[in-house]
Short mmCIF file of C-alpha atoms in Angstrom, two decimals:
data_model
loop_
_atom_site.label_atom_id
_atom_site.label_comp_id
_atom_site.label_asym_id
_atom_site.label_seq_id
_atom_site.Cartn_x
_atom_site.Cartn_y
_atom_site.Cartn_z
CA MET T 1 76.26 91.47 165.84
CA THR T 2 79.22 89.81 165.50
CA ALA T 3 77.96 86.46 166.21
CA ALA T 4 76.55 84.11 163.33
CA PRO T 5 73.50 83.26 163.98
CA ALA T 6 73.57 79.35 162.84
CA VAL T 7 75.57 79.21 165.70
CA THR T 8 72.52 80.08 167.32
CA PRO T 9 70.65 76.55 167.73
CA ALA T 10 73.01 74.76 168.99
CA VAL T 11 73.65 77.18 171.73
CA ARG T 12 70.33 76.61 172.71
CA ALA T 13 70.04 72.35 171.60
CA ARG T 14 73.26 71.99 173.84
CA THR T 15 71.51 73.65 176.53
CA SER T 16 68.51 72.05 177.06
CA TRP T 17 70.33 68.57 176.07
CA PHE T 18 72.14 68.45 179.42
CA ALA T 19 68.99 69.93 181.16
CA ARG T 20 67.42 67.97 179.67
CA GLY T 21 69.99 64.70 181.19
CA GLY T 22 70.53 63.83 177.74
CA TRP T 23 74.52 63.63 178.92
CA PRO T 24 74.59 60.87 181.02
CA SER T 25 72.20 58.44 178.80
CA PHE T 26 73.72 59.42 175.52
CA LEU T 27 77.14 57.95 177.91
CA ALA T 28 75.72 54.85 179.44
CA ARG T 29 75.02 53.80 175.51
CA ARG T 30 78.30 54.86 174.54
CA LEU T 31 80.36 52.76 176.45
CA GLY T 32 78.19 50.41 176.83
CA VAL T 33 78.52 49.30 172.78
CA PHE T 34 82.49 49.90 172.90
CA ALA T 35 82.21 47.79 175.35
CA LEU T 36 80.46 45.44 173.72
CA SER T 37 82.08 45.95 170.53
CA LEU T 38 85.82 45.92 172.82
CA TRP T 39 85.03 41.90 173.64
CA GLY T 40 83.74 41.15 170.64
CA LEU T 41 87.13 42.30 168.83
CA VAL T 42 89.03 40.03 171.65
CA THR T 43 86.84 37.57 171.10
CA ALA T 44 87.68 37.96 167.12
CA ALA T 45 90.31 37.82 168.24
CA PHE T 46 91.38 35.32 169.99
CA LEU T 47 88.93 33.28 167.17
CA MET T 48 91.72 34.71 164.77
CA LEU T 49 94.98 32.54 164.81
CA GLN T 50 92.89 29.31 165.67
CA LEU T 51 91.67 28.99 161.69
CA ILE T 52 94.87 29.84 160.43
CA PRO T 53 97.17 25.71 159.59
CA GLY T 54 100.34 25.32 160.49
CA ASP T 55 101.55 24.98 164.52
CA PRO T 56 103.22 27.78 166.15
CA VAL T 57 104.91 25.68 168.76
CA ARG T 58 107.20 24.20 165.46
CA MET T 59 106.97 26.66 164.17
CA ALA T 60 108.77 28.04 167.15
CA VAL T 61 111.22 25.59 168.10
CA GLY T 62 111.88 24.46 164.76
CA LEU T 63 111.17 21.95 162.21
CA ASN T 64 114.21 19.20 164.49
CA ALA T 65 113.01 19.82 167.86
CA SER T 66 112.10 16.81 169.60
CA VAL T 67 108.63 15.67 170.53
CA GLU T 68 109.55 16.21 173.53
CA VAL T 69 110.53 19.73 172.88
CA VAL T 70 107.68 20.53 171.88
CA GLU T 71 105.11 19.13 174.01
CA ALA T 72 106.98 20.99 176.76
CA MET T 73 106.66 24.32 174.98
CA ARG T 74 103.37 23.77 174.20
CA ALA T 75 102.51 23.19 177.83
CA HIS T 76 104.44 26.49 178.89
CA LEU T 77 102.63 28.17 176.07
CA GLY T 78 99.50 26.38 177.59
CA LEU T 79 98.12 25.52 174.25
CA ASP T 80 97.21 21.93 175.23
CA LEU T 81 94.42 22.24 177.87
CA PRO T 82 90.63 23.14 176.52
CA LEU T 83 89.75 26.16 173.46
CA TRP T 84 87.60 28.31 176.27
CA GLU T 85 90.36 27.51 178.43
CA GLN T 86 92.65 29.44 176.55
CA TYR T 87 89.80 31.73 175.45
CA THR T 88 89.89 32.95 179.72
CA ARG T 89 93.31 33.39 179.71
CA PHE T 90 94.05 35.39 177.20
CA ILE T 91 91.12 37.50 178.57
CA GLY T 92 91.97 37.74 181.77
CA GLY T 93 95.42 38.58 181.07
CA LEU T 94 94.23 41.52 178.49
CA LEU T 95 92.79 42.20 182.03
CA THR T 96 95.95 41.97 184.15
CA GLY T 97 98.62 43.64 181.01
CA ASN T 98 100.19 40.77 181.01
CA PRO T 99 99.44 38.69 177.50
CA GLY T 100 102.50 36.51 178.19
CA ASP T 101 105.67 36.12 176.85
CA SER T 102 106.07 36.37 172.30
CA ILE T 103 107.03 33.21 170.60
CA LYS T 104 109.45 34.13 168.37
CA LEU T 105 111.16 37.59 170.04
CA HIS T 106 110.76 35.52 173.83
CA ILE T 107 110.42 38.68 176.06
CA PRO T 108 107.47 40.08 177.13
CA VAL T 109 104.78 41.04 174.51
CA VAL T 110 103.58 44.54 177.19
CA GLN T 111 107.42 45.00 176.19
CA VAL T 112 107.07 44.89 172.50
CA ILE T 113 104.46 46.87 172.57
CA ALA T 114 106.13 49.42 175.17
CA ASP T 115 109.55 49.57 172.37
CA ARG T 116 106.63 50.03 169.08
CA LEU T 117 103.40 51.74 169.83
CA PRO T 118 105.22 55.37 169.72
CA ALA T 119 106.55 55.12 166.01
CA THR T 120 103.24 53.98 165.44
CA LEU T 121 100.78 57.07 167.09
CA GLU T 122 103.15 59.81 165.64
CA LEU T 123 102.87 58.63 161.83
CA ALA T 124 99.33 58.09 162.62
CA LEU T 125 98.87 61.96 165.06
CA LEU T 126 101.49 63.54 162.72
CA THR T 127 100.04 62.52 158.17
CA ILE T 128 96.08 63.63 161.23
CA VAL T 129 97.59 66.70 162.00
CA VAL T 130 98.41 67.48 157.99
CA VAL T 131 95.29 65.91 156.35
CA LEU T 132 93.54 68.71 158.35
CA LEU T 133 96.26 71.87 157.82
CA LEU T 134 95.99 70.54 154.33
CA ALA T 135 92.12 69.21 153.69
CA VAL T 136 90.15 72.28 155.56
CA PRO T 137 91.87 74.95 153.30
CA ILE T 138 91.70 73.34 149.95
CA GLY T 139 89.02 72.53 150.14
CA ILE T 140 86.59 75.78 152.28
CA ALA T 141 89.43 77.40 148.68
CA PHE T 142 87.74 75.54 146.06
CA ALA T 143 83.99 75.85 147.73
CA ALA T 144 85.89 79.74 146.95
CA LEU T 145 86.23 79.64 143.17
CA THR T 146 83.82 77.83 141.84
CA ARG T 147 80.35 78.56 144.69
CA GLY T 148 77.61 78.83 142.21
CA GLY T 149 78.94 77.12 139.16
CA ARG T 150 82.13 80.13 138.26
CA ARG T 151 84.44 77.85 136.58
CA ARG T 152 83.35 75.19 135.82
CA GLY T 153 86.98 73.39 134.31
CA VAL T 154 88.19 73.92 138.33
CA GLU T 155 85.35 72.37 139.27
CA ILE T 156 85.80 68.87 137.04
CA GLY T 157 89.43 69.33 137.17
CA TYR T 158 89.43 69.38 141.12
CA THR T 159 86.57 66.56 141.62
CA ALA T 160 87.51 64.12 139.32
CA THR T 161 91.53 64.73 140.83
CA SER T 162 90.25 63.90 144.04
CA GLY T 163 88.22 61.33 143.31
CA ILE T 164 91.15 59.19 142.46
CA PHE T 165 92.91 60.37 144.30
CA ALA T 166 90.89 59.58 147.64
CA VAL T 167 89.93 55.62 145.78
CA ILE T 168 93.94 54.68 145.98
CA PRO T 169 95.15 52.68 148.57
CA GLU T 170 97.44 53.71 151.14
CA PHE T 171 100.34 51.19 150.19
CA LEU T 172 100.11 52.01 146.24
CA PHE T 173 101.00 55.46 147.84
CA GLY T 174 103.92 54.47 148.75
CA VAL T 175 104.70 51.40 146.91
CA GLY T 176 104.73 54.60 143.81
CA LEU T 177 106.82 57.23 146.48
CA VAL T 178 109.62 54.25 146.87
CA TYR T 179 109.62 54.03 142.55
CA LEU T 180 109.91 58.02 142.67
CA PHE T 181 112.12 59.01 145.32
CA ALA T 182 114.06 55.58 146.01
CA VAL T 183 114.54 54.92 142.07
CA THR T 184 113.69 57.66 139.73
CA VAL T 185 115.08 60.24 142.63
CA PRO T 186 116.66 59.27 145.29
CA VAL T 187 116.22 62.26 147.42
CA LEU T 188 114.28 60.93 150.36
CA PRO T 189 115.15 58.00 152.51
CA VAL T 190 112.83 55.04 151.68
CA ALA T 191 112.76 52.86 154.96
CA GLY T 192 113.83 53.06 159.02
CA ARG T 193 113.15 55.89 161.26
CA THR T 194 116.24 57.28 161.32
CA GLY T 195 114.91 61.66 160.65
CA PRO T 196 112.49 64.71 160.20
CA GLU T 197 113.23 63.46 156.23
CA SER T 198 112.49 60.26 157.12
CA TYR T 199 108.61 60.55 158.59
CA ILE T 200 108.12 62.34 154.57
CA LEU T 201 107.38 59.79 152.52
CA PRO T 202 105.50 56.86 154.89
CA VAL T 203 103.03 60.27 156.26
CA ALA T 204 102.89 61.13 152.31
CA ALA T 205 101.46 57.94 151.74
CA LEU T 206 98.67 58.20 154.41
CA ALA T 207 97.99 61.62 153.33
CA LEU T 208 97.32 61.84 150.77
CA GLY T 209 93.83 59.85 150.18
CA GLY T 210 92.74 61.66 153.26
CA ILE T 211 93.19 64.69 151.80
CA ALA T 212 91.40 64.29 148.42
CA SER T 213 89.03 62.67 151.08
CA LEU T 214 88.23 65.19 153.71
CA SER T 215 88.72 68.40 151.31
CA ARG T 216 85.44 67.32 149.29
CA ILE T 217 83.90 66.51 151.99
CA VAL T 218 85.13 70.13 153.15
CA ARG T 219 84.14 71.89 150.14
CA ALA T 220 80.11 70.11 150.02
CA GLU T 221 79.95 72.01 153.62
CA ALA T 222 80.71 75.00 152.82
CA LEU T 223 79.29 75.65 149.19
CA GLY T 224 76.09 75.80 151.72
CA VAL T 225 77.45 77.33 153.99
CA LEU T 226 79.18 80.50 151.83
CA ASP T 227 75.54 81.09 151.15
CA ALA T 228 73.51 81.00 154.12
CA ASP T 229 71.76 84.03 154.42
CA TYR T 230 74.20 85.64 157.14
CA ILE T 231 77.33 85.48 155.07
CA ARG T 232 75.50 87.08 152.30
CA THR T 233 74.32 89.88 154.86
CA ALA T 234 78.37 90.22 155.97
CA ARG T 235 79.35 90.26 152.61
CA ALA T 236 76.71 93.31 152.45
CA LYS T 237 78.42 95.45 155.22
CA ARG T 238 82.65 94.44 153.47
CA MET T 239 83.88 92.02 156.07
CA PRO T 240 87.53 91.16 155.51
CA THR T 241 87.49 88.01 153.21
CA ALA T 242 89.76 86.57 156.01
CA LEU T 243 87.52 87.81 158.76
CA LEU T 244 84.61 85.97 156.77
CA TYR T 245 85.93 83.03 156.87
CA LEU T 246 87.70 82.76 160.05
CA ARG T 247 84.96 84.08 162.18
CA HIS T 248 81.29 82.75 160.12
CA ALA T 249 82.90 79.43 157.49
CA LEU T 250 85.61 77.86 159.41
CA PRO T 251 83.08 77.34 163.00
CA ASN T 252 80.26 76.46 161.33
CA LEU T 253 82.00 73.22 159.21
CA LEU T 254 83.20 71.92 162.59
CA THR T 255 81.10 69.63 163.66
CA PRO T 256 81.13 67.33 159.77
CA THR T 257 85.30 68.03 160.03
CA LEU T 258 86.04 67.01 163.14
CA THR T 259 83.50 63.72 162.06
CA MET T 260 85.10 62.69 159.36
CA ALA T 261 89.09 63.61 160.66
CA GLY T 262 88.62 61.33 164.10
CA LEU T 263 87.10 57.68 161.75
CA MET T 264 90.47 58.86 159.06
CA LEU T 265 92.47 58.35 161.67
CA GLY T 266 90.56 54.85 163.46
CA SER T 267 91.40 54.25 160.10
CA LEU T 268 94.48 55.93 159.12
CA ILE T 269 96.06 53.91 163.07
CA ALA T 270 95.05 50.81 160.33
CA GLY T 271 96.16 51.41 157.29
CA THR T 272 100.10 51.82 158.94
CA VAL T 273 100.03 48.18 158.72
CA LEU T 274 101.13 48.22 155.27
CA VAL T 275 102.47 50.94 154.71
CA GLU T 276 105.21 50.37 158.25
CA SER T 277 106.29 47.65 155.92
CA ILE T 278 107.03 49.36 153.01
CA PHE T 279 108.80 51.64 154.49
CA ALA T 280 110.44 49.20 156.90
CA TRP T 281 109.07 51.56 159.25
CA PRO T 282 109.86 50.30 163.24
CA GLY T 283 106.33 50.41 164.08
CA LEU T 284 103.39 47.75 164.78
CA GLY T 285 102.87 47.35 161.50
CA GLN T 286 105.39 45.32 160.59
CA THR T 287 105.20 42.94 164.04
CA LEU T 288 101.73 42.30 163.75
CA VAL T 289 102.16 41.00 159.77
CA SER T 290 105.02 39.22 160.88
CA SER T 291 103.66 38.38 163.78
CA ILE T 292 100.57 36.39 162.81
CA THR T 293 102.73 34.61 159.48
CA GLY T 294 104.93 33.35 162.20
CA LYS T 295 101.61 32.21 164.11
CA ASP T 296 102.18 34.15 167.15
CA TYR T 297 99.45 33.59 168.75
CA PRO T 298 100.40 35.93 172.06
CA LEU T 299 101.66 38.39 170.06
CA ALA T 300 99.79 38.68 166.79
CA GLN T 301 96.67 38.40 168.97
CA THR T 302 97.10 41.35 171.41
CA LEU T 303 98.05 43.18 168.14
CA VAL T 304 94.66 43.09 166.67
CA VAL T 305 93.33 44.04 170.04
CA VAL T 306 95.67 46.92 170.25
CA TYR T 307 95.11 47.52 166.79
CA GLY T 308 91.38 47.41 166.95
CA GLY T 309 91.00 49.96 170.79
CA MET T 310 92.32 51.84 169.08
CA VAL T 311 90.07 52.98 166.42
CA LEU T 312 87.47 51.50 168.84
CA LEU T 313 88.65 54.24 171.32
CA VAL T 314 89.38 56.92 168.51
CA ASN T 315 85.67 56.68 167.27
CA LEU T 316 84.30 57.15 170.75
CA ILE T 317 85.97 60.29 171.62
CA VAL T 318 85.30 61.69 168.04
CA ASP T 319 81.03 60.70 169.22
CA ILE T 320 81.76 62.67 172.90
CA VAL T 321 83.68 65.67 171.62
CA LEU T 322 80.78 66.19 169.07
CA ALA T 323 78.12 65.74 171.34
CA LEU T 324 79.71 67.81 173.67
CA VAL T 325 80.70 70.51 170.89
CA ASP T 326 76.59 70.12 168.62
CA PRO T 327 74.64 68.17 170.69
CA ARG T 328 72.03 68.62 167.89
CA SER T 329 74.10 65.71 165.70
CA THR T 330 72.40 63.20 168.71
CA ILE T 331 70.05 64.89 168.43
CA LYS T 332 67.98 61.49 167.37
CA GLU T 333 68.72 59.27 170.21
CA VAL T 334 68.02 62.19 173.57
#
C-alpha cells in the first residue's frame, strides 16, 4: 500500500527495456548524435570568425607595425596557410589539448580557460540549484491552491506574472538589478567576484526567468498528478499532507523536472556570457565577448567550442539520466 501505483509502470518499463537490450542501442545513438553535433559545432566555430571583416594580426600588433612584423606574426599563427590546413590544425589542437596561444593575451588558451572556467561553472550551477529549490515548491504550491478551478484570481495572477518573467532575457534582469541595487538602493556589490554577496545579483539575474518557466511546468504536471486516483485514495485515508506530496506527488514530477532543469542548465551556461559582462564577472563570458570583437582567433574559436560542448554534454547527460530513471521516455526510440 505504500508504493504509488503510478510508479509501477516505470519500474516495469525499466526492467523490460534492459531485458530487450534497449540500453546499448540507445546509448550508441545518443553518443553518435553527440559526436556529430560536436563536429558540426567545431566546424561552425572555425568558420564563424573567418566571416568577420578585419585582420586579427593587424589588430594584435597595432596599426603602425611594419609589414614584416605583421607577416611574421601571421606565419607564427598559421594564418598564412590554406583554409583547409588551418581547419585541420584547429581540430588537431583541440584533440591534443593545445589550441594555441591567445593573440591578445599572449598566453596559452588552455590557461585562460583553466583560470576562468570555474567562475562560469560556479555561476551556472549555483543558479540551477536556486531554480530547483524555488521553482519546484512554488509550482506544487500553486497547483494545490488552484486545483479543480479554485481561486481563479490566484491562477490568473500567477500565470500572468510567471509568463512575463519567463520571457524576459537574463541581461534585462541584470540591467534592472544593477539599476536597483547600484543606483537606487546601493546595498549589494554589482561588479566582480569578491565574496558571497557578489553572487546574489548575477545568480538572481540568471535565475528569475528559470524559476518562472520551471514552476509553470511543475504546476501543470502537478495538476495532473494531484487529480490521480492514488492521490485521491491517499487523501481518503487521511494521509498527512506533507507525506502525500513528498511520497506520492513529488516522485511523479521527477521526469519533467529533470528534463527541463537539464535543458535550462545548458541555456544558463550560454546565458552567462552577457550576464558576466554586465556584472564584470571574471568568467569565460567576458573573455568570449572581447575575443570575438578583437578577432582573437585561437581564443574565440576555442571558447565557442567549450560553451557549445558544455551545452551538448549537459543534454547528453540529461538524456542518459532520464533513460535510467524512466525508460518510458525513450520507448519510441527502442
